[in-house]
PDB file of C-alpha atoms and ligand atoms in Angstrom:
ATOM      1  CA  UNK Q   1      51.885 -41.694 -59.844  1.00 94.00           C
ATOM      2  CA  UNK Q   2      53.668 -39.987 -62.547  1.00 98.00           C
ATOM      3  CA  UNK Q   3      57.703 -38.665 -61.612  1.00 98.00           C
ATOM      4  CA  UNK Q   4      57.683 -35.080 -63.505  1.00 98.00           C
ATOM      5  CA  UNK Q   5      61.829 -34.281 -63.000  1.00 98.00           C
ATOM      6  CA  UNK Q   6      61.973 -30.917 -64.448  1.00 98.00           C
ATOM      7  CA  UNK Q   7      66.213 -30.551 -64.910  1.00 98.00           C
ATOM      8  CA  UNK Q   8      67.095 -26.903 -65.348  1.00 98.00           C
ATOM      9  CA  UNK Q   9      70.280 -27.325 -66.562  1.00 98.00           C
ATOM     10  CA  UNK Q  10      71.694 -23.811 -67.375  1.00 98.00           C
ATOM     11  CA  UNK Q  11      68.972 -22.780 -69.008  1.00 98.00           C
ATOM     12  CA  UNK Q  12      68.078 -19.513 -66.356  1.00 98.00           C
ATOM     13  CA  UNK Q  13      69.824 -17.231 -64.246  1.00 98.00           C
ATOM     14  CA  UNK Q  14      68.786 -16.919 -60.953  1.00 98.00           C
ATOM     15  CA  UNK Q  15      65.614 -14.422 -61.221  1.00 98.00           C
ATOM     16  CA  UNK Q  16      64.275 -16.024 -64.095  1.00 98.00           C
ATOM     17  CA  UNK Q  17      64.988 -19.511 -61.833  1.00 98.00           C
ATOM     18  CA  UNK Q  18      62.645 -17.293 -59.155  1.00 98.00           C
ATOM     19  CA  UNK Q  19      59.871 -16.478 -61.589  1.00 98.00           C
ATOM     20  CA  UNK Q  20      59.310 -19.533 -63.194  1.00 98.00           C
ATOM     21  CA  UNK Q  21      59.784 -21.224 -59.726  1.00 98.00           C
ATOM     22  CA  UNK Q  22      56.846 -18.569 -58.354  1.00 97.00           C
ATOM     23  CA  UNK Q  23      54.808 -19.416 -61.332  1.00 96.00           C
ATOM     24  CA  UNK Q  24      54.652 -22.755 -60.511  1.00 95.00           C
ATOM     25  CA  UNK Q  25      54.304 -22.594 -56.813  1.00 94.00           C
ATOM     26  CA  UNK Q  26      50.686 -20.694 -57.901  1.00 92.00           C
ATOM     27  CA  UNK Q  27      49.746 -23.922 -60.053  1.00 89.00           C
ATOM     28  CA  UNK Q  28      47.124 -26.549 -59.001  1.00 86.00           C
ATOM     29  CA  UNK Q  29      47.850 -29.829 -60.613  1.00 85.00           C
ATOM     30  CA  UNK Q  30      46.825 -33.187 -58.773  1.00 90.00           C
ATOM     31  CA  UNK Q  31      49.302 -34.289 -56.843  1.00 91.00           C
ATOM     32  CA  UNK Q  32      47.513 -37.924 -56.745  1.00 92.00           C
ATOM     33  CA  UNK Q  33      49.094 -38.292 -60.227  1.00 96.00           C
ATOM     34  CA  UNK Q  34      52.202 -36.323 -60.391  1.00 97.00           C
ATOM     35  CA  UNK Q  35      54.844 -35.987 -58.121  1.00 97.00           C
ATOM     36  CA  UNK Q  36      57.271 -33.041 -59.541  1.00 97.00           C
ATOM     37  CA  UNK Q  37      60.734 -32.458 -58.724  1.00 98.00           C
ATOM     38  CA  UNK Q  38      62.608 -29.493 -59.578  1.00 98.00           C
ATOM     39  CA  UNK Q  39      66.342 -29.130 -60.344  1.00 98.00           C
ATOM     40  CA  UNK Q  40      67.245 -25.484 -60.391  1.00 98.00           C
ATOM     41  CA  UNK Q  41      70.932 -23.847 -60.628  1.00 98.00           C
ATOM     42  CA  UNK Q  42      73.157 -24.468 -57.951  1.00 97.00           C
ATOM     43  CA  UNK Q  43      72.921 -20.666 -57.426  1.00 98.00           C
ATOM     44  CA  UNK Q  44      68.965 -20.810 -57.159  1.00 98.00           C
ATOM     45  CA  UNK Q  45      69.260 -24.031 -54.793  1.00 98.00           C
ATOM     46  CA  UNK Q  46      68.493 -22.990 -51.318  1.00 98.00           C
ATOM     47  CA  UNK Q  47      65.669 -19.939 -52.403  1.00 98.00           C
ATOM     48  CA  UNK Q  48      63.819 -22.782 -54.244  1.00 98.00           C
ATOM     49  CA  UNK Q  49      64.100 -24.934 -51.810  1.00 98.00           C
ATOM     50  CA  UNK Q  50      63.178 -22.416 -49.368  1.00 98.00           C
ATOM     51  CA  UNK Q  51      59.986 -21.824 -51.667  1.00 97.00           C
ATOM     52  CA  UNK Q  52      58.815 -25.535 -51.860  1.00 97.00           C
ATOM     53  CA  UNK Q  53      59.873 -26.969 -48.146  1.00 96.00           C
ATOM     54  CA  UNK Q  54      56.401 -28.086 -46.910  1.00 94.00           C
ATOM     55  CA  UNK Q  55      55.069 -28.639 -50.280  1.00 95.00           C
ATOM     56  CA  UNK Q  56      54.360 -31.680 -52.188  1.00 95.00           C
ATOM     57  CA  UNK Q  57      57.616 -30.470 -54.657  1.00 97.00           C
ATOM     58  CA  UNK Q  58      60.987 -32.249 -54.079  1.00 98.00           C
ATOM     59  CA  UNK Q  59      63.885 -30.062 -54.787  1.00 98.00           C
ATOM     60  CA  UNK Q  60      67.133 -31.664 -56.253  1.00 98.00           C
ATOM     61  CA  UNK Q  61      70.822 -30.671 -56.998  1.00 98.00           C
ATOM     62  CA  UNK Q  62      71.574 -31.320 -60.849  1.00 98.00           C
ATOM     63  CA  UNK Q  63      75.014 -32.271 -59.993  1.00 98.00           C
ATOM     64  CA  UNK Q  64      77.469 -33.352 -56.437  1.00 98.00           C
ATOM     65  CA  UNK Q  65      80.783 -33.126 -55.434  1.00 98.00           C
ATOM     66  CA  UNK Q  66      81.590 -36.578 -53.987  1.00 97.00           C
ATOM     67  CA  UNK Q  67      83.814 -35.288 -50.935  1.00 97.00           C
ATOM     68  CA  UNK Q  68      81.204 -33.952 -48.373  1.00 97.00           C
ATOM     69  CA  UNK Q  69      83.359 -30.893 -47.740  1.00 97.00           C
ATOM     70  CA  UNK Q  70      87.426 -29.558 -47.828  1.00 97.00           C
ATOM     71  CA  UNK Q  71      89.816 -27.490 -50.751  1.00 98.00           C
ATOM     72  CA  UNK Q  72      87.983 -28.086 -53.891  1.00 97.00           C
ATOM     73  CA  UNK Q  73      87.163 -25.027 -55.553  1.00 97.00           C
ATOM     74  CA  UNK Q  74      84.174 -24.661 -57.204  1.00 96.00           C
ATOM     75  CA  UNK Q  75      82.668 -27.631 -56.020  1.00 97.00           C
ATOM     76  CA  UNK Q  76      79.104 -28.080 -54.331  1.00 98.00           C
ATOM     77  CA  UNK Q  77      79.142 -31.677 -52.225  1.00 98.00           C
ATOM     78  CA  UNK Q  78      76.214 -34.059 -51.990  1.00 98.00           C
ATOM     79  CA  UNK Q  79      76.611 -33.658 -48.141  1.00 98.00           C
ATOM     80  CA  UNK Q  80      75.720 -29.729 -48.711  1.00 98.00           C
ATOM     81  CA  UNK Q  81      73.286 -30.635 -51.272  1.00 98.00           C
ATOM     82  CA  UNK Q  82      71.560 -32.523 -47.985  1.00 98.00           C
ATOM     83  CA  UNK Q  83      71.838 -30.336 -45.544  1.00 98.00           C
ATOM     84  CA  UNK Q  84      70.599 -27.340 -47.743  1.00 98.00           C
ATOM     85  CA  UNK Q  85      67.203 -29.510 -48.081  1.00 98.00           C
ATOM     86  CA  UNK Q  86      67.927 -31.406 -51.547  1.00 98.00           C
ATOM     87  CA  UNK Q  87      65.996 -34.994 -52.061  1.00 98.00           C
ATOM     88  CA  UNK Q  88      67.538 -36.392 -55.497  1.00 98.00           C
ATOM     89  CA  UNK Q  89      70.709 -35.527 -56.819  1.00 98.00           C
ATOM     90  CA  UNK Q  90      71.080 -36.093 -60.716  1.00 98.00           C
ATOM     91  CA  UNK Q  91      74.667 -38.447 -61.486  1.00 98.00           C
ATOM     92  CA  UNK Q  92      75.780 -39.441 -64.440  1.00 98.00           C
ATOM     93  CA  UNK Q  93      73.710 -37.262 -67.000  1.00 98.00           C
ATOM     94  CA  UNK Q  94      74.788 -36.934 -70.034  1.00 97.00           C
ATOM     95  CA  UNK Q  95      76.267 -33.962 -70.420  1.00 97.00           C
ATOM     96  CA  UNK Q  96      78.414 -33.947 -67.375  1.00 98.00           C
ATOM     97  CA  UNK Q  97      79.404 -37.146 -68.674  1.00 97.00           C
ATOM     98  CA  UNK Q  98      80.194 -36.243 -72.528  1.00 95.00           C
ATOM     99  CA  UNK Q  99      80.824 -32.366 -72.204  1.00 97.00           C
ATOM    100  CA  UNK Q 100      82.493 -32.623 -68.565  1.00 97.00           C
ATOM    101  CA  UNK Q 101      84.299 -35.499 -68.924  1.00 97.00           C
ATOM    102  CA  UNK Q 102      82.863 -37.408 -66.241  1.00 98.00           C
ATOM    103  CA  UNK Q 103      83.659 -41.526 -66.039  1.00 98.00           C
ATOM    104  CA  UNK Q 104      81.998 -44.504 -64.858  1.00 98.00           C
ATOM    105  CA  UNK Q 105      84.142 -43.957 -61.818  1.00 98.00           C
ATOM    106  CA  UNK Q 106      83.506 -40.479 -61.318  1.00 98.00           C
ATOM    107  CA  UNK Q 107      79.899 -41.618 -61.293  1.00 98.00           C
ATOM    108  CA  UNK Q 108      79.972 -44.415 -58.632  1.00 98.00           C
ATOM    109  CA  UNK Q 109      81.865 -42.073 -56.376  1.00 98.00           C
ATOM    110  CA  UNK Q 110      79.004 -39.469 -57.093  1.00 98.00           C
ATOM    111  CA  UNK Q 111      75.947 -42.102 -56.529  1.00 98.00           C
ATOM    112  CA  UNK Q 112      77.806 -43.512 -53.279  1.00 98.00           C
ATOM    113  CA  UNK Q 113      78.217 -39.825 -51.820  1.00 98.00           C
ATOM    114  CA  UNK Q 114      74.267 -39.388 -52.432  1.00 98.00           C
ATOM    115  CA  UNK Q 115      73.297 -42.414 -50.080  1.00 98.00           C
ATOM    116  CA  UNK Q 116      76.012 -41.446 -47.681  1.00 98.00           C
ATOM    117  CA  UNK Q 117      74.542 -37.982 -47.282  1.00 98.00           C
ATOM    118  CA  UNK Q 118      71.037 -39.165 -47.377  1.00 98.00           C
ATOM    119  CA  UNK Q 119      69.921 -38.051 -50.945  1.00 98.00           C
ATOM    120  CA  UNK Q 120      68.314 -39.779 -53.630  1.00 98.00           C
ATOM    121  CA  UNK Q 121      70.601 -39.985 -56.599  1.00 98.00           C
ATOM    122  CA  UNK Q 122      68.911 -40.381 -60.329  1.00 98.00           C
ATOM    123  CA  UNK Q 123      71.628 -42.118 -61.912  1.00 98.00           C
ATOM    124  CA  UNK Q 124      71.271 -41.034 -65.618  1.00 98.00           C
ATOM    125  CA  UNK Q 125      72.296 -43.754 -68.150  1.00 98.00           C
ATOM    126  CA  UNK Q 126      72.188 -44.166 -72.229  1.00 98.00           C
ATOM    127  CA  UNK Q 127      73.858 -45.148 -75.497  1.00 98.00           C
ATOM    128  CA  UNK Q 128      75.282 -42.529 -77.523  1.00 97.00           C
ATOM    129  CA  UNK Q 129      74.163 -42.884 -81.940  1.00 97.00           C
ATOM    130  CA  UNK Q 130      77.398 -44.814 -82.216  1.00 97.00           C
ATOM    131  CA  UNK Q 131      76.909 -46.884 -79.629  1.00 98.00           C
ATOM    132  CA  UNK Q 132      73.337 -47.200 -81.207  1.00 96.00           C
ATOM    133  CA  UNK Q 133      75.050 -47.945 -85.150  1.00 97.00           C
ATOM    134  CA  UNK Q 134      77.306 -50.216 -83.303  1.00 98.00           C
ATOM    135  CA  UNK Q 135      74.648 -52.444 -81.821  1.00 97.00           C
ATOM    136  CA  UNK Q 136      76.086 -51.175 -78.820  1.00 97.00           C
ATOM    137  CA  UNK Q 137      73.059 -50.414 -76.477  1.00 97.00           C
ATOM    138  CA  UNK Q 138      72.498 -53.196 -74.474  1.00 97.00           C
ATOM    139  CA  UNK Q 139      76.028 -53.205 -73.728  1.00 97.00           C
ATOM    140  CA  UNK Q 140      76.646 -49.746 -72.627  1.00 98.00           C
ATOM    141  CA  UNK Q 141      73.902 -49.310 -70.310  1.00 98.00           C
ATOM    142  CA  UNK Q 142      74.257 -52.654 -68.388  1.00 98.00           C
ATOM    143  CA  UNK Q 143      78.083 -51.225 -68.110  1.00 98.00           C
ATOM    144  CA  UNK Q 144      76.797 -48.039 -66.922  1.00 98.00           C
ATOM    145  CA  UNK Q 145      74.548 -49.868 -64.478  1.00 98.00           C
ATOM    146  CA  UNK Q 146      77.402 -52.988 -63.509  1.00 98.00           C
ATOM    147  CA  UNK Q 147      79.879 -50.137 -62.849  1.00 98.00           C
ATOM    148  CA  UNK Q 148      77.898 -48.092 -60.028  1.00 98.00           C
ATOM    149  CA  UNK Q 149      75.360 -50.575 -58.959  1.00 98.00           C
ATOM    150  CA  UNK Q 150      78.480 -53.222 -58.006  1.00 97.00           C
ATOM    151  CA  UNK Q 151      78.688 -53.175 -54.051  1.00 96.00           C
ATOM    152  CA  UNK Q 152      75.687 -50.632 -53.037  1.00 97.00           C
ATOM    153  CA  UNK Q 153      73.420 -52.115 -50.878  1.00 97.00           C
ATOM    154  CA  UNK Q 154      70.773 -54.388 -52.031  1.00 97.00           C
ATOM    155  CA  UNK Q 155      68.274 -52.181 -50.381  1.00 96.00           C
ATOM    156  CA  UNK Q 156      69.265 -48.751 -51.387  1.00 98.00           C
ATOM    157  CA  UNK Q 157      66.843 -45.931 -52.120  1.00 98.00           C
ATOM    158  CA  UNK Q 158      67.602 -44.685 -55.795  1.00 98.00           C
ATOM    159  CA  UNK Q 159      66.064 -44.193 -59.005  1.00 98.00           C
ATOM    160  CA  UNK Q 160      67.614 -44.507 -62.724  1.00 98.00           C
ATOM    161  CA  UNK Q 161      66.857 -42.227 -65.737  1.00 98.00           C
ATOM    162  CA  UNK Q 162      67.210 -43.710 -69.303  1.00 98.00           C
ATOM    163  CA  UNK Q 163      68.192 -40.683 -71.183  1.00 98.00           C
ATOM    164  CA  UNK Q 164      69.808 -42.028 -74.767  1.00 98.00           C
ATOM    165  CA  UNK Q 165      72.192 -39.308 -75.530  1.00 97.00           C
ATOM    166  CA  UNK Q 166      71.001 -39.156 -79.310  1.00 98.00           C
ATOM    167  CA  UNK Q 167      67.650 -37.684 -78.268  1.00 98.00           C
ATOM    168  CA  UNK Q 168      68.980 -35.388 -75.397  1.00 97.00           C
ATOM    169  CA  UNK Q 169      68.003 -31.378 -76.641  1.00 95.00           C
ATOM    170  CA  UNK Q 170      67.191 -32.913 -79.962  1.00 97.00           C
ATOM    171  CA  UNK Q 171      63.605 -33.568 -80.700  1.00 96.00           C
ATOM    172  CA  UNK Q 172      64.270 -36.677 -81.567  1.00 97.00           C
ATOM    173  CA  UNK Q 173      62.443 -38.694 -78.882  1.00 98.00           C
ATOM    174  CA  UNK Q 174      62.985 -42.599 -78.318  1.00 98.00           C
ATOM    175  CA  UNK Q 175      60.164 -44.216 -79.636  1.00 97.00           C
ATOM    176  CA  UNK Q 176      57.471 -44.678 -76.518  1.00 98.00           C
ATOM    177  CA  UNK Q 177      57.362 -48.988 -77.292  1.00 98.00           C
ATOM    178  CA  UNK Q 178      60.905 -48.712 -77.990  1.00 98.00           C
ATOM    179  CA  UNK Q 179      61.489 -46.837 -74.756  1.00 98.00           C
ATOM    180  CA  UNK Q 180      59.249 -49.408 -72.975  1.00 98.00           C
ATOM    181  CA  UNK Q 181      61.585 -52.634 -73.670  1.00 98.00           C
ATOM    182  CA  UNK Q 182      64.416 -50.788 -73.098  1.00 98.00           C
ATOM    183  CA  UNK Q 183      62.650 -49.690 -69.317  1.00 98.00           C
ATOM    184  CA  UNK Q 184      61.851 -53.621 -68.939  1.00 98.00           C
ATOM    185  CA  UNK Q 185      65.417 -54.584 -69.743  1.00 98.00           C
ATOM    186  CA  UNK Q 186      66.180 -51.928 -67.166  1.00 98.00           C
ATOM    187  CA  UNK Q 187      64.494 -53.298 -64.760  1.00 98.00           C
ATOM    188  CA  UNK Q 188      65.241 -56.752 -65.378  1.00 97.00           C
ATOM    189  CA  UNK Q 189      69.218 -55.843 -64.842  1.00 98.00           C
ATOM    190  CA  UNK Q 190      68.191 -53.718 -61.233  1.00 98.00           C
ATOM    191  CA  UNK Q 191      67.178 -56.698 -59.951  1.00 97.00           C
ATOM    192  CA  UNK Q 192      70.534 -58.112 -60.072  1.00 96.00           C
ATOM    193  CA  UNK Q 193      71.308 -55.171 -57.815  1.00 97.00           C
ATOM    194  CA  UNK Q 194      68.502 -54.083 -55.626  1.00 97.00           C
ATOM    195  CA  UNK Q 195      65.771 -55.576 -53.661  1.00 96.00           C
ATOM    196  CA  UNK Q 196      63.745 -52.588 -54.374  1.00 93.00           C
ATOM    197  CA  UNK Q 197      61.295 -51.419 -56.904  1.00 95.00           C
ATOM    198  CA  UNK Q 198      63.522 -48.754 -58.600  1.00 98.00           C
ATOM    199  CA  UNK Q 199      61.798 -45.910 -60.530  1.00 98.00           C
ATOM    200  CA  UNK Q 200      62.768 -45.886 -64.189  1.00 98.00           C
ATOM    201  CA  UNK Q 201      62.469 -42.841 -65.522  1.00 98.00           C
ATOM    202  CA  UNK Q 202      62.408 -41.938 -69.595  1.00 98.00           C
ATOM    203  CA  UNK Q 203      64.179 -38.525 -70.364  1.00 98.00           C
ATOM    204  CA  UNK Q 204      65.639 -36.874 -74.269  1.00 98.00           C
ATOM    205  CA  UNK Q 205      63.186 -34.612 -75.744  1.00 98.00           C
ATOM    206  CA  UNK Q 206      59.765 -35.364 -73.752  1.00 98.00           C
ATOM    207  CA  UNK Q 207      57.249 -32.400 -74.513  1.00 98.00           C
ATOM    208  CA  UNK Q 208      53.645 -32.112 -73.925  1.00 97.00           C
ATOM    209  CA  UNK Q 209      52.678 -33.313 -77.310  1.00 97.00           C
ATOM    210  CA  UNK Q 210      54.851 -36.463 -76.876  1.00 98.00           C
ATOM    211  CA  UNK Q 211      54.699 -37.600 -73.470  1.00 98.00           C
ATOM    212  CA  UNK Q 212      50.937 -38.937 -73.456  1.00 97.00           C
ATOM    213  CA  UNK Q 213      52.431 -41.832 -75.667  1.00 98.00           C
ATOM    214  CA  UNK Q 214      55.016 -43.446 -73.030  1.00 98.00           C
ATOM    215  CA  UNK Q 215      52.218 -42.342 -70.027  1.00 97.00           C
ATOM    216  CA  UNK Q 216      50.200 -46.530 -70.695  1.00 97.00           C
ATOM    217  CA  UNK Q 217      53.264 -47.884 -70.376  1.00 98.00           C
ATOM    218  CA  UNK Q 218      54.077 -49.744 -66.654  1.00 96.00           C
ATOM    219  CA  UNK Q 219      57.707 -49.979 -67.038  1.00 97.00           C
ATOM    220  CA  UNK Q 220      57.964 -45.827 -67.667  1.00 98.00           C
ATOM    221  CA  UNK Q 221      57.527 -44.351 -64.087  1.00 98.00           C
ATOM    222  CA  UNK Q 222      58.174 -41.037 -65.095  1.00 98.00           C
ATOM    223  CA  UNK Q 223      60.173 -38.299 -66.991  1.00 98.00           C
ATOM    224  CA  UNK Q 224      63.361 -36.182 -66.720  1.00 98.00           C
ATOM    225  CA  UNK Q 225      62.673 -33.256 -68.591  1.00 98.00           C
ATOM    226  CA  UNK Q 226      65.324 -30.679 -69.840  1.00 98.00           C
ATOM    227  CA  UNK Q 227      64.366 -27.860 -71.853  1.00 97.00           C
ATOM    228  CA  UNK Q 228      60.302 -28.203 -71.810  1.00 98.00           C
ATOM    229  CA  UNK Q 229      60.958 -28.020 -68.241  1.00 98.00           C
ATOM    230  CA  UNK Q 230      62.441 -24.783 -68.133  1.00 98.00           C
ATOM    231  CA  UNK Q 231      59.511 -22.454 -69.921  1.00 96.00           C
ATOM    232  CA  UNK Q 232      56.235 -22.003 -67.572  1.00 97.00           C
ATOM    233  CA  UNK Q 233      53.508 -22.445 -70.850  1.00 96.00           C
ATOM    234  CA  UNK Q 234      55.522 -25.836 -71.584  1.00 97.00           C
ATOM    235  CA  UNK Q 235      55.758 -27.350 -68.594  1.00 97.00           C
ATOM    236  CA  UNK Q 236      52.311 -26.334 -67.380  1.00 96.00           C
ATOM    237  CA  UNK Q 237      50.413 -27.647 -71.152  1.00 97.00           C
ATOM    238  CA  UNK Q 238      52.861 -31.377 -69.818  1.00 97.00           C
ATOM    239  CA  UNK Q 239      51.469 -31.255 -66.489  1.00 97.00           C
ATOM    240  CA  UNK Q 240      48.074 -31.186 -67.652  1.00 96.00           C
ATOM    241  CA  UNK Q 241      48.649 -33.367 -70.793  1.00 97.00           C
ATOM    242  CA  UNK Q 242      49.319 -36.011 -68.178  1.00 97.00           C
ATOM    243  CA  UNK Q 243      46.869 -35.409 -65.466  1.00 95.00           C
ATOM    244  CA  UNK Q 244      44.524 -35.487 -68.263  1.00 94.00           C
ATOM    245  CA  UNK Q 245      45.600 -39.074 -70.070  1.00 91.00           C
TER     246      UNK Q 245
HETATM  247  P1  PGA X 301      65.693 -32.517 -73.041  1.00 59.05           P
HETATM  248  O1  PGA X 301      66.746 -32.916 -71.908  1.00 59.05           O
HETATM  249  O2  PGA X 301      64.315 -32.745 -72.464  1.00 59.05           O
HETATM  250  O3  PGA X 301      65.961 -31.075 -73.319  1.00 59.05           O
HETATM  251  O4  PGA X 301      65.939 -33.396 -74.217  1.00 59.05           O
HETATM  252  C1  PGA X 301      66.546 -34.036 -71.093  1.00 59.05           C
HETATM  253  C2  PGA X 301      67.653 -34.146 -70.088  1.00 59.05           C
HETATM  254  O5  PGA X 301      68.794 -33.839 -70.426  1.00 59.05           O
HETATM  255  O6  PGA X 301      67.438 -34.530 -68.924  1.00 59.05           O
END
C-alpha cells in the first residue's frame, strides 16, 4: 500500500479546490495499492471533507494551531481540525518552517496538539543545501526528530515525511537510492522513539515520471506531493504510474 499525500498548499482558491476535488471523487484507482489523502485550503476543509466522508480518501489540515480553541486570531486548532473530520495534520513542513518562521518548539507543540485531539500528524523533516554543503544532514534531521519525538508516547500513531528543503517546488528530486538510506536511517532513529511501524514518507518534487523509481524501495511508504498534486492530468497520470509499477 502506497501513501499518495496530495498537499495543496496555496495553490487553489476554493472552487478550483471543488473542481479538482469533484474530479477526483469520479476517479477509479485501486484502492488495494494506494491510499490517498488530500490536504486542501483551510477554507475548502469541511466541503472536502464533506465530499470524501465514507470514502476510502482521508482528508487532512495542512497546518494546526496548537491551543484547541480561545483569542488567537487567525488561527485554525488541531482540536477543530478533528472535530471538522480531519485524519493527518501536516507539522513541521518546510515552508511554515523557513517562510513562517516556525521552530523546533513550535513544532512539538503542533505534533503534541495532533495526538491530543486525535489526529494523525505527518511531521515533515529535512536538511536545507547548506545544511547539505555542510555535511549537515544527518544532524539536522535526527534534531528535528530528538526535538518532537522526546516524551511522546512510545506507542503513538504518527507518520514522518522526509521532504529535503533543496528539492521542495524545485525539480530537483532526491535521488530514489539516495532517498532510500536516508528512509532506513529514518527509521532506524524512530525506533528510539516509537514501538510502532511509522510510515516514512518521501516528498520534494515527486511527479509521475519520477515516482516509479522510489515505488521498489521498502523503506519509502509513500509520497507527499505539492504541486503535481494540485493539477487533475498530473495527479491522475501519478496515480496510475503507480498502480501500474
Ligand atoms: P513539491 O512539494 O512536490 O511541489 O516539491 C512537496 C511538498 O512541499 O510537500
Amino acid at each position: 500500500m502506497t501513501h499518495i499525500f496530495a498537499n495543496w498548499k496555496m495553490y487553489l482558491n476554493f472552487s478550483e479546490s471543488m473542481i479538482l476535488a469533484n474530479q477526483l471523487a469520479t476517479e477509479s484507482y485501486d484502492t488495494e495499492k494506494i491510499h490517498l489523502g488530500i490536504f486542501p485550503s483551510s477554507l475548502a476543509f469541511t466541503e472536502v471533507e464533506k465530499l470524501y466522508r465514507d470514502t476510502e480518501v482521508a482528508v487532512g489540515a495542512q497546518n494546526v494551531a496548537w491551543t484547541p480553541k480561545g483569542a488567537y486570531t487567525g488561527a485554525v486548532s488541531a482540536h477543530m481540525f478533528r472535530n471538522a473530520g480531519a485524519t493527518y495534520a501536516l507539522v513541521g513542513h518546510s515552508e511554515r518552517r523557513h517562510v513562517f518562521g516556525e521552530t523546533n518548539e513550535d513544532v512539538k507543540k503542533k505534533f503534541d496538539a495532533c495526538l491530543d485531539a486525535g489526529l494523525i500528524p505527518i511531521l515533515c523533516i529535512g536538511e536545507t543545501k547548506e545544511d547539505l554543503e555542510a555535511g549537515k544532514r544527518e544532524y539536522r534531521l535526527k534534531k528535528q526528530l530528538m526535538s518532537v519525538l522526546e516524551g511522546v508516547s512510545k506507542d503513538a500513531t504518527f507518520f514522518v515525511a522526509y521532504e529535503p528543503v533543496w528539492a521542495i517546488g524545485t525539480g530537483e528530486a532526491c535521488d530514489h537510492l539516495q532517498a532510500a538510506e536516508i528512509h532506513d536511517s529514518i527509521k532506524k532513529e524512530l525506533n528510539t522513539y516509537t514501538v510502532q511501524p511509522i510510515p516514512v514518507l518521501y516528498g520534494g518534487s515527486v511527479n509521475h515520471e519520477n515516482v516509479v523509481f522510489y515505488l521498489p524501495h521498502q523503506s519509502i511508504d509513500g509520497f507527499l506531493i505539492g504541486s503535481a498534486s494540485a493539477d487533475r492530468d498530473h495527479l491522475i497520470s501519478l496515480l496510475n504510474a503507480v498502480v501500474a509499477a
